[in-house]
Amino acid sequence: MISLVFATGGTGGHVIPAINMADFIISKAPHWKIIFIGRENSLEERLIVGKYRFYGLPLNRSTELKSTKFLSSVKKSIHILNEIKPDLLIVFGSYITVPVLISAIIRRYPFWLHEQNVIPGRVTKLFTPFSTGVAVTFSDTKKYLGDRSKIFVTGNFIKTELLTLDKENCKKELGFRTDRKLLLITGGSQGARMINMVVKEIIPQILENGWQILHQIGERNYVEFVKDIPLEEWVNKGYNPVPFIKNMEIAIRASDLAISRAGATTISQFLVAGLPAIYIPYPHAKDNHQIYNAEFVVKRGGGEIIFEKDLNPNLLFKHIMNWDDNRLLEASTACISISNPYGREYFWNLILETLEGRN
């Protein structure tokens, strides 16, 4: 029986693609054994436990790579790999995977890396020479990694089947009218306080200009946000604020325009669904990777960027109003033209080739 180890953690941008890829593999090979390694008592543990066997490492933050927790994590990783004897490891970036990668090299287990962002992270750069190969989301990433023969533009590992559903049916499912445009506002799964504060000032004007709004506020910010707005009045005019969108694929497909951060997984979903966006990159992301992610799309006609330092209600409202039907259609077509909806299928074939090469 084939055994695969997925190493991932830190953010949903690393964890969700890993789970999506694991689910796809099980749909193709239900008899294969899949194990996850991540952080103890973490986001990834909550998302993975109950679906796949999970091993937790004691690292909690990148600064602990210089602590005894790092050595403990390496020892534990070696023990896990000795127990499982995986045929292949699939590793998603973040600092939590460093002990696993070092253990794989010591024990001579082959591994693939997956890089979600345009600018590869430090883990990807450091371990590419030791890898079997690197699957990347964006074609521009190739120029930042040395051995291009190892780089494969697979796209991100997203669930594409929901992103191609009928737009009107998705609007109905979410309770919106089909004869009005829908604006999706999201700062990621945790929300974005700055985006929320600016948007709050212009929601009435947006609604008055014919838009409906689906707003993912974030669970931490929701109560504070809604307590001082005329909620019932806004809801009656087409505004739906929620702490968290459980089925983001349906929400993306239902929408005509988004205001969003520029995480790699979010962008990949927008592209497949043909959803143009006004990107407001998170200004504190490492190596400014959200800016590079957004620029990849904007240069190809799929959206625009507003930097957070320039963000204000008047500017954002002006940008929203510039998106007429013709511009939305052109940008939607551009998004679809640069999308890669077959990332999981492509990578599945690379896995099979890797395993066949070992026999």
mmCIF file of C-alpha atoms in Angstrom:
data_model
loop_
_atom_site.group_PDB
_atom_site.id
_atom_site.type_symbol
_atom_site.label_atom_id
_atom_site.label_comp_id
_atom_site.label_asym_id
_atom_site.label_seq_id
_atom_site.Cartn_x
_atom_site.Cartn_y
_atom_site.Cartn_z
ATOM 1 C CA MET A 1 0.000 0.000 0.000
ATOM 2 C CA ILE A 2 1.252 3.497 -0.902
ATOM 3 C CA SER A 3 1.836 5.852 2.040
ATOM 4 C CA LEU A 4 1.992 9.635 1.599
ATOM 5 C CA VAL A 5 2.921 12.233 4.204
ATOM 6 C CA PHE A 6 1.563 15.782 3.879
ATOM 7 C CA ALA A 7 3.463 18.417 5.865
ATOM 8 C CA THR A 8 1.617 21.707 6.191
ATOM 9 C CA GLY A 9 0.548 24.374 8.643
ATOM 10 C CA GLY A 10 0.608 27.990 9.697
ATOM 11 C CA THR A 11 -2.203 29.455 7.614
ATOM 12 C CA GLY A 12 -5.260 28.356 5.686
ATOM 13 C CA GLY A 13 -3.365 29.241 2.519
ATOM 14 C CA HIS A 14 -1.061 26.294 3.208
ATOM 15 C CA VAL A 15 -3.534 23.943 4.856
ATOM 16 C CA ILE A 16 -6.584 24.125 2.562
ATOM 17 C CA PRO A 17 -4.694 23.272 -0.662
ATOM 18 C CA ALA A 18 -3.052 20.348 1.147
ATOM 19 C CA ILE A 19 -6.412 18.969 2.277
ATOM 20 C CA ASN A 20 -7.892 19.508 -1.193
ATOM 21 C CA MET A 21 -5.013 17.554 -2.756
ATOM 22 C CA ALA A 22 -5.307 14.753 -0.215
ATOM 23 C CA ASP A 23 -9.052 14.485 -0.849
ATOM 24 C CA PHE A 24 -8.408 14.275 -4.589
ATOM 25 C CA ILE A 25 -5.813 11.524 -4.141
ATOM 26 C CA ILE A 26 -8.208 9.489 -1.994
ATOM 27 C CA SER A 27 -10.892 9.882 -4.666
ATOM 28 C CA LYS A 28 -8.441 8.325 -7.145
ATOM 29 C CA ALA A 29 -6.792 5.788 -4.836
ATOM 30 C CA PRO A 30 -8.980 5.127 -1.768
ATOM 31 C CA HIS A 31 -6.663 2.351 -0.592
ATOM 32 C CA TRP A 32 -3.676 4.704 -0.210
ATOM 33 C CA LYS A 33 -2.617 5.788 3.275
ATOM 34 C CA ILE A 34 -2.359 9.545 3.911
ATOM 35 C CA ILE A 35 -0.847 11.084 7.034
ATOM 36 C CA PHE A 36 -0.535 14.765 7.956
ATOM 37 C CA ILE A 37 2.152 16.464 10.045
ATOM 38 C CA GLY A 38 1.590 19.982 11.408
ATOM 39 C CA ARG A 39 1.582 21.949 14.643
ATOM 40 C CA GLU A 40 0.092 20.694 17.877
ATOM 41 C CA ASN A 41 -3.167 22.380 18.944
ATOM 42 C CA SER A 42 -3.433 24.363 15.737
ATOM 43 C CA LEU A 43 -5.664 25.393 12.853
ATOM 44 C CA GLU A 44 -4.418 22.479 10.782
ATOM 45 C CA GLU A 45 -5.072 19.970 13.558
ATOM 46 C CA ARG A 46 -8.676 21.175 13.898
ATOM 47 C CA LEU A 47 -9.233 20.965 10.131
ATOM 48 C CA ILE A 48 -7.503 17.620 9.583
ATOM 49 C CA VAL A 49 -8.341 15.463 12.603
ATOM 50 C CA GLY A 50 -11.343 13.289 11.781
ATOM 51 C CA LYS A 51 -10.404 13.142 8.112
ATOM 52 C CA TYR A 52 -6.794 11.963 8.220
ATOM 53 C CA ARG A 53 -4.307 10.723 10.775
ATOM 54 C CA PHE A 54 -2.481 13.705 12.226
ATOM 55 C CA TYR A 55 0.848 14.077 14.023
ATOM 56 C CA GLY A 56 1.548 17.346 15.825
ATOM 57 C CA LEU A 57 4.951 18.960 16.323
ATOM 58 C CA PRO A 58 5.672 21.315 19.258
ATOM 59 C CA LEU A 59 6.702 24.307 17.089
ATOM 60 C CA ASN A 60 4.255 27.209 17.397
ATOM 61 C CA ARG A 61 6.036 30.070 15.645
ATOM 62 C CA SER A 62 8.951 30.652 13.306
ATOM 63 C CA THR A 63 11.118 32.174 16.070
ATOM 64 C CA GLU A 64 11.197 28.747 17.724
ATOM 65 C CA LEU A 65 13.347 27.387 14.885
ATOM 66 C CA LYS A 66 16.279 28.500 17.067
ATOM 67 C CA SER A 67 14.972 26.804 20.220
ATOM 68 C CA THR A 68 14.973 23.334 21.735
ATOM 69 C CA LYS A 69 11.478 22.875 20.295
ATOM 70 C CA PHE A 70 13.077 22.714 16.869
ATOM 71 C CA LEU A 71 15.394 19.855 17.848
ATOM 72 C CA SER A 72 12.481 18.073 19.497
ATOM 73 C CA SER A 73 10.457 18.498 16.303
ATOM 74 C CA VAL A 74 13.259 17.052 14.169
ATOM 75 C CA LYS A 75 13.555 14.033 16.452
ATOM 76 C CA LYS A 76 9.797 13.528 16.444
ATOM 77 C CA SER A 77 9.669 13.886 12.655
ATOM 78 C CA ILE A 78 12.366 11.235 12.224
ATOM 79 C CA HIS A 79 10.437 8.939 14.545
ATOM 80 C CA ILE A 80 7.213 9.494 12.563
ATOM 81 C CA LEU A 81 8.900 8.823 9.230
ATOM 82 C CA ASN A 82 10.595 5.699 10.604
ATOM 83 C CA GLU A 83 7.182 4.464 11.740
ATOM 84 C CA ILE A 84 5.309 5.277 8.526
ATOM 85 C CA LYS A 85 8.070 4.681 5.954
ATOM 86 C CA PRO A 86 6.350 6.935 3.403
ATOM 87 C CA ASP A 87 6.740 6.457 -0.311
ATOM 88 C CA LEU A 88 6.627 10.222 -0.792
ATOM 89 C CA LEU A 89 6.223 13.469 1.141
ATOM 90 C CA ILE A 90 4.264 16.488 -0.118
ATOM 91 C CA VAL A 91 5.293 19.679 1.654
ATOM 92 C CA PHE A 92 3.574 23.077 1.752
ATOM 93 C CA GLY A 93 5.975 25.824 2.598
ATOM 94 C CA SER A 94 5.811 27.197 6.094
ATOM 95 C CA TYR A 95 8.319 27.053 8.964
ATOM 96 C CA ILE A 96 6.531 24.106 10.575
ATOM 97 C CA THR A 97 7.675 21.902 7.696
ATOM 98 C CA VAL A 98 11.403 22.549 8.206
ATOM 99 C CA PRO A 99 11.889 19.712 10.755
ATOM 100 C CA VAL A 100 9.978 17.364 8.460
ATOM 101 C CA LEU A 101 12.091 18.326 5.437
ATOM 102 C CA ILE A 102 15.336 17.887 7.359
ATOM 103 C CA SER A 103 14.134 14.488 8.549
ATOM 104 C CA ALA A 104 13.198 13.469 4.995
ATOM 105 C CA ILE A 105 16.673 14.402 3.769
ATOM 106 C CA ILE A 106 18.363 12.519 6.627
ATOM 107 C CA ARG A 107 16.239 9.421 6.035
ATOM 108 C CA ARG A 108 16.418 9.820 2.215
ATOM 109 C CA TYR A 109 12.704 10.006 1.554
ATOM 110 C CA PRO A 110 11.702 11.824 -1.653
ATOM 111 C CA PHE A 111 9.556 14.928 -1.349
ATOM 112 C CA TRP A 112 7.684 17.417 -3.523
ATOM 113 C CA LEU A 113 7.259 21.055 -2.544
ATOM 114 C CA HIS A 114 4.226 23.183 -3.361
ATOM 115 C CA GLU A 115 4.576 26.971 -3.541
ATOM 116 C CA GLN A 116 1.342 28.970 -3.516
ATOM 117 C CA ASN A 117 2.705 32.503 -3.961
ATOM 118 C CA VAL A 118 4.404 34.236 -6.880
ATOM 119 C CA ILE A 119 7.468 34.970 -4.731
ATOM 120 C CA PRO A 120 8.639 31.656 -3.246
ATOM 121 C CA GLY A 121 9.062 31.517 0.496
ATOM 122 C CA ARG A 122 12.353 30.868 2.245
ATOM 123 C CA VAL A 123 11.531 27.227 2.895
ATOM 124 C CA THR A 124 10.875 26.610 -0.798
ATOM 125 C CA LYS A 125 14.068 28.387 -1.833
ATOM 126 C CA LEU A 126 16.181 26.528 0.706
ATOM 127 C CA PHE A 127 14.896 23.019 0.033
ATOM 128 C CA THR A 128 14.292 23.086 -3.744
ATOM 129 C CA PRO A 129 17.771 21.635 -4.503
ATOM 130 C CA PHE A 130 16.978 18.585 -2.345
ATOM 131 C CA SER A 131 13.466 18.057 -3.704
ATOM 132 C CA THR A 132 12.085 15.783 -6.390
ATOM 133 C CA GLY A 133 10.308 18.817 -7.801
ATOM 134 C CA VAL A 134 8.365 21.986 -7.015
ATOM 135 C CA ALA A 135 4.748 22.530 -8.022
ATOM 136 C CA VAL A 136 3.953 26.248 -8.319
ATOM 137 C CA THR A 137 0.725 28.207 -8.669
ATOM 138 C CA PHE A 138 2.020 31.021 -10.884
ATOM 139 C CA SER A 139 4.261 30.855 -13.952
ATOM 140 C CA ASP A 140 6.193 33.932 -12.766
ATOM 141 C CA THR A 141 7.583 31.898 -9.846
ATOM 142 C CA LYS A 142 9.972 30.071 -12.187
ATOM 143 C CA LYS A 143 12.317 33.036 -12.432
ATOM 144 C CA TYR A 144 12.857 33.067 -8.658
ATOM 145 C CA LEU A 145 13.991 29.442 -8.350
ATOM 146 C CA GLY A 146 17.279 28.101 -9.634
ATOM 147 C CA ASP A 147 16.781 24.760 -11.356
ATOM 148 C CA ARG A 148 13.870 25.352 -13.729
ATOM 149 C CA SER A 149 13.840 21.694 -14.762
ATOM 150 C CA LYS A 150 12.380 20.955 -11.329
ATOM 151 C CA ILE A 151 9.605 23.559 -11.529
ATOM 152 C CA PHE A 152 6.115 22.598 -12.709
ATOM 153 C CA VAL A 153 3.299 25.139 -13.089
ATOM 154 C CA THR A 154 0.408 23.066 -11.761
ATOM 155 C CA GLY A 155 -1.717 25.888 -10.384
ATOM 156 C CA ASN A 156 -3.073 25.798 -6.864
ATOM 157 C CA PHE A 157 -4.933 22.811 -5.439
ATOM 158 C CA ILE A 158 -8.458 24.206 -5.256
ATOM 159 C CA LYS A 159 -11.888 22.619 -5.555
ATOM 160 C CA THR A 160 -12.853 23.721 -9.027
ATOM 161 C CA GLU A 161 -16.138 21.869 -9.405
ATOM 162 C CA LEU A 162 -18.087 24.395 -7.322
ATOM 163 C CA LEU A 163 -16.422 27.390 -8.968
ATOM 164 C CA THR A 164 -17.974 26.631 -12.352
ATOM 165 C CA LEU A 165 -21.602 26.305 -11.230
ATOM 166 C CA ASP A 166 -24.317 28.552 -12.675
ATOM 167 C CA LYS A 167 -23.939 32.096 -11.301
ATOM 168 C CA GLU A 168 -27.670 32.795 -11.001
ATOM 169 C CA ASN A 169 -28.298 29.555 -9.125
ATOM 170 C CA CYS A 170 -25.490 30.401 -6.720
ATOM 171 C CA LYS A 171 -27.003 33.841 -6.082
ATOM 172 C CA LYS A 172 -30.372 32.226 -5.352
ATOM 173 C CA GLU A 173 -28.773 29.715 -2.994
ATOM 174 C CA LEU A 174 -27.263 32.586 -0.998
ATOM 175 C CA GLY A 175 -30.549 34.510 -0.937
ATOM 176 C CA PHE A 176 -29.581 37.298 -3.367
ATOM 177 C CA ARG A 177 -31.485 38.651 -6.356
ATOM 178 C CA THR A 178 -30.329 37.489 -9.770
ATOM 179 C CA ASP A 179 -31.010 40.823 -11.494
ATOM 180 C CA ARG A 180 -28.490 42.806 -9.417
ATOM 181 C CA LYS A 181 -24.704 42.648 -9.272
ATOM 182 C CA LEU A 182 -23.160 41.110 -6.163
ATOM 183 C CA LEU A 183 -20.073 42.538 -4.462
ATOM 184 C CA LEU A 184 -18.065 40.129 -2.296
ATOM 185 C CA ILE A 185 -16.017 41.768 0.464
ATOM 186 C CA THR A 186 -13.528 39.564 2.271
ATOM 187 C CA GLY A 187 -10.332 40.083 4.188
ATOM 188 C CA GLY A 188 -9.702 36.361 4.427
ATOM 189 C CA SER A 189 -11.140 33.846 6.864
ATOM 190 C CA GLN A 190 -10.247 36.069 9.851
ATOM 191 C CA GLY A 191 -11.456 39.253 8.202
ATOM 192 C CA ALA A 192 -9.453 42.465 7.773
ATOM 193 C CA ARG A 193 -10.163 45.265 10.234
ATOM 194 C CA MET A 194 -8.868 48.046 7.976
ATOM 195 C CA ILE A 195 -10.991 46.939 5.017
ATOM 196 C CA ASN A 196 -14.045 46.596 7.266
ATOM 197 C CA MET A 197 -13.614 50.109 8.687
ATOM 198 C CA VAL A 198 -13.334 51.722 5.261
ATOM 199 C CA VAL A 199 -16.174 49.723 3.733
ATOM 200 C CA LYS A 200 -18.526 50.562 6.592
ATOM 201 C CA GLU A 201 -18.451 54.225 5.554
ATOM 202 C CA ILE A 202 -19.707 53.563 2.019
ATOM 203 C CA ILE A 203 -22.096 50.607 2.277
ATOM 204 C CA PRO A 204 -25.223 52.812 1.879
ATOM 205 C CA GLN A 205 -23.833 54.432 -1.287
ATOM 206 C CA ILE A 206 -22.858 51.066 -2.781
ATOM 207 C CA LEU A 207 -26.365 49.709 -2.159
ATOM 208 C CA GLU A 208 -27.968 52.853 -3.586
ATOM 209 C CA ASN A 209 -26.012 52.330 -6.805
ATOM 210 C CA GLY A 210 -27.560 48.952 -7.527
ATOM 211 C CA TRP A 211 -25.140 46.558 -5.879
ATOM 212 C CA GLN A 212 -25.842 43.777 -3.402
ATOM 213 C CA ILE A 213 -23.138 42.967 -0.848
ATOM 214 C CA LEU A 214 -21.911 39.763 0.798
ATOM 215 C CA HIS A 215 -19.450 40.784 3.508
ATOM 216 C CA GLN A 216 -17.233 38.321 5.391
ATOM 217 C CA ILE A 217 -16.317 40.373 8.455
ATOM 218 C CA GLY A 218 -14.380 37.801 10.489
ATOM 219 C CA GLU A 219 -15.474 36.149 13.700
ATOM 220 C CA ARG A 220 -13.296 38.368 15.884
ATOM 221 C CA ASN A 221 -14.675 41.590 14.402
ATOM 222 C CA TYR A 222 -18.309 40.731 13.727
ATOM 223 C CA VAL A 223 -20.032 41.797 16.961
ATOM 224 C CA GLU A 224 -18.201 45.121 17.137
ATOM 225 C CA PHE A 225 -18.881 45.820 13.461
ATOM 226 C CA VAL A 226 -22.648 45.266 13.430
ATOM 227 C CA LYS A 227 -23.492 46.848 16.796
ATOM 228 C CA ASP A 228 -23.425 50.437 15.510
ATOM 229 C CA ILE A 229 -24.916 50.105 12.011
ATOM 230 C CA PRO A 230 -28.587 50.194 10.917
ATOM 231 C CA LEU A 231 -28.398 46.476 10.232
ATOM 232 C CA GLU A 232 -32.053 45.801 9.385
ATOM 233 C CA GLU A 233 -32.212 48.759 7.007
ATOM 234 C CA TRP A 234 -29.054 47.698 5.171
ATOM 235 C CA VAL A 235 -30.108 44.039 5.021
ATOM 236 C CA ASN A 236 -33.447 45.058 3.441
ATOM 237 C CA LYS A 237 -31.499 46.870 0.720
ATOM 238 C CA GLY A 238 -29.312 43.869 -0.137
ATOM 239 C CA TYR A 239 -26.514 43.733 2.462
ATOM 240 C CA ASN A 240 -25.555 40.439 4.129
ATOM 241 C CA PRO A 241 -22.797 40.612 6.762
ATOM 242 C CA VAL A 242 -21.501 37.279 8.089
ATOM 243 C CA PRO A 243 -18.687 36.332 10.473
ATOM 244 C CA PHE A 244 -17.484 33.529 8.188
ATOM 245 C CA ILE A 245 -18.538 32.201 4.781
ATOM 246 C CA LYS A 246 -18.803 28.425 5.096
ATOM 247 C CA ASN A 247 -19.063 27.727 1.375
ATOM 248 C CA MET A 248 -16.674 30.221 -0.147
ATOM 249 C CA GLU A 249 -16.729 28.536 -3.567
ATOM 250 C CA ILE A 250 -20.466 29.224 -3.927
ATOM 251 C CA ALA A 251 -19.994 32.807 -2.728
ATOM 252 C CA ILE A 252 -17.206 33.423 -5.220
ATOM 253 C CA ARG A 253 -19.173 31.967 -8.106
ATOM 254 C CA ALA A 254 -22.247 34.061 -7.192
ATOM 255 C CA SER A 255 -20.284 37.316 -7.121
ATOM 256 C CA ASP A 256 -19.591 39.809 -9.913
ATOM 257 C CA LEU A 257 -16.758 41.723 -8.225
ATOM 258 C CA ALA A 258 -14.694 41.242 -5.073
ATOM 259 C CA ILE A 259 -12.808 43.446 -2.636
ATOM 260 C CA SER A 260 -10.173 41.195 -1.169
ATOM 261 C CA ARG A 261 -6.727 40.556 0.209
ATOM 262 C CA ALA A 262 -4.395 38.833 -2.245
ATOM 263 C CA GLY A 263 -3.684 35.413 -0.787
ATOM 264 C CA ALA A 264 -2.669 32.833 -3.374
ATOM 265 C CA THR A 265 -5.522 30.412 -2.734
ATOM 266 C CA THR A 266 -8.124 33.180 -2.884
ATOM 267 C CA ILE A 267 -6.708 34.468 -6.167
ATOM 268 C CA SER A 268 -6.679 30.967 -7.651
ATOM 269 C CA GLN A 269 -10.357 30.573 -6.787
ATOM 270 C CA PHE A 270 -11.220 33.981 -8.269
ATOM 271 C CA LEU A 271 -9.463 33.149 -11.533
ATOM 272 C CA VAL A 272 -11.241 29.843 -12.061
ATOM 273 C CA ALA A 273 -14.604 31.458 -11.278
ATOM 274 C CA GLY A 274 -13.853 34.440 -13.544
ATOM 275 C CA LEU A 275 -14.234 36.888 -10.655
ATOM 276 C CA PRO A 276 -12.499 40.280 -11.067
ATOM 277 C CA ALA A 277 -11.288 41.915 -7.881
ATOM 278 C CA ILE A 278 -10.061 45.083 -6.283
ATOM 279 C CA TYR A 279 -7.077 43.706 -4.384
ATOM 280 C CA ILE A 280 -5.890 45.319 -1.161
ATOM 281 C CA PRO A 281 -2.738 43.329 -0.339
ATOM 282 C CA TYR A 282 -1.933 42.654 3.299
ATOM 283 C CA PRO A 283 0.932 45.101 3.910
ATOM 284 C CA HIS A 284 2.760 42.963 6.486
ATOM 285 C CA ALA A 285 2.998 39.743 4.465
ATOM 286 C CA LYS A 286 6.517 38.318 4.280
ATOM 287 C CA ASP A 287 8.468 39.503 1.233
ATOM 288 C CA ASN A 288 5.364 41.476 0.141
ATOM 289 C CA HIS A 289 4.124 38.281 -1.502
ATOM 290 C CA GLN A 290 0.500 39.462 -1.645
ATOM 291 C CA ILE A 291 1.525 42.446 -3.762
ATOM 292 C CA TYR A 292 3.269 40.178 -6.279
ATOM 293 C CA ASN A 293 0.269 37.820 -6.295
ATOM 294 C CA ALA A 294 -2.096 40.685 -7.090
ATOM 295 C CA GLU A 295 0.198 42.186 -9.717
ATOM 296 C CA PHE A 296 0.265 38.874 -11.584
ATOM 297 C CA VAL A 297 -3.505 39.179 -12.079
ATOM 298 C CA VAL A 298 -3.685 42.935 -12.615
ATOM 299 C CA LYS A 299 -1.043 42.926 -15.360
ATOM 300 C CA ARG A 300 -3.208 40.453 -17.247
ATOM 301 C CA GLY A 301 -6.412 42.461 -16.899
ATOM 302 C CA GLY A 302 -8.141 40.555 -14.117
ATOM 303 C CA GLY A 303 -8.426 43.289 -11.492
ATOM 304 C CA GLU A 304 -6.782 46.280 -9.869
ATOM 305 C CA ILE A 305 -4.766 47.112 -6.750
ATOM 306 C CA ILE A 306 -5.286 49.639 -3.990
ATOM 307 C CA PHE A 307 -2.471 49.724 -1.447
ATOM 308 C CA GLU A 308 -3.647 49.871 2.140
ATOM 309 C CA LYS A 309 -1.648 53.027 2.814
ATOM 310 C CA ASP A 310 -3.774 54.785 0.169
ATOM 311 C CA LEU A 311 -7.100 53.251 1.183
ATOM 312 C CA ASN A 312 -9.962 55.569 2.139
ATOM 313 C CA PRO A 313 -13.756 55.465 1.668
ATOM 314 C CA ASN A 314 -13.901 57.946 -1.220
ATOM 315 C CA LEU A 315 -11.150 56.225 -3.194
ATOM 316 C CA LEU A 316 -12.640 52.761 -2.716
ATOM 317 C CA PHE A 317 -16.137 53.915 -3.689
ATOM 318 C CA LYS A 318 -14.782 55.567 -6.840
ATOM 319 C CA HIS A 319 -12.998 52.352 -7.828
ATOM 320 C CA ILE A 320 -16.125 50.238 -7.271
ATOM 321 C CA MET A 321 -18.253 52.547 -9.397
ATOM 322 C CA ASN A 322 -15.749 52.297 -12.265
ATOM 323 C CA TRP A 323 -16.662 48.627 -12.726
ATOM 324 C CA ASP A 324 -19.451 48.738 -15.292
ATOM 325 C CA ASP A 325 -20.850 45.654 -17.043
ATOM 326 C CA ASN A 326 -18.418 45.821 -19.984
ATOM 327 C CA ARG A 327 -15.366 46.095 -17.762
ATOM 328 C CA LEU A 328 -16.587 43.255 -15.551
ATOM 329 C CA LEU A 329 -17.067 41.017 -18.569
ATOM 330 C CA GLU A 330 -13.638 41.804 -20.017
ATOM 331 C CA ALA A 331 -11.904 41.228 -16.686
ATOM 332 C CA SER A 332 -13.844 38.022 -16.048
ATOM 333 C CA THR A 333 -12.704 36.688 -19.414
ATOM 334 C CA ALA A 334 -9.113 37.651 -18.568
ATOM 335 C CA CYS A 335 -9.320 35.823 -15.233
ATOM 336 C CA ILE A 336 -10.542 32.621 -16.837
ATOM 337 C CA SER A 337 -7.855 32.832 -19.531
ATOM 338 C CA ILE A 338 -5.052 32.753 -16.924
ATOM 339 C CA SER A 339 -6.726 30.316 -14.527
ATOM 340 C CA ASN A 340 -5.495 26.798 -13.981
ATOM 341 C CA PRO A 341 -8.436 24.638 -12.880
ATOM 342 C CA TYR A 342 -6.598 21.329 -13.247
ATOM 343 C CA GLY A 343 -3.930 21.686 -10.568
ATOM 344 C CA ARG A 344 -4.927 18.585 -8.666
ATOM 345 C CA GLU A 345 -5.103 16.428 -11.788
ATOM 346 C CA TYR A 346 -1.696 17.660 -12.973
ATOM 347 C CA PHE A 347 -0.056 17.030 -9.622
ATOM 348 C CA TRP A 348 -1.699 13.607 -9.300
ATOM 349 C CA ASN A 349 0.066 12.607 -12.519
ATOM 350 C CA LEU A 350 3.378 13.951 -11.199
ATOM 351 C CA ILE A 351 2.923 11.833 -8.071
ATOM 352 C CA LEU A 352 2.302 8.737 -10.174
ATOM 353 C CA GLU A 353 5.396 9.449 -12.282
ATOM 354 C CA THR A 354 7.490 9.906 -9.118
ATOM 355 C CA LEU A 355 6.288 6.633 -7.618
ATOM 356 C CA GLU A 356 6.780 4.743 -10.875
ATOM 357 C CA GLY A 357 10.311 6.114 -11.086
ATOM 358 C CA ARG A 358 11.177 4.506 -7.765
ATOM 359 C CA ASN A 359 10.273 1.002 -8.958
#
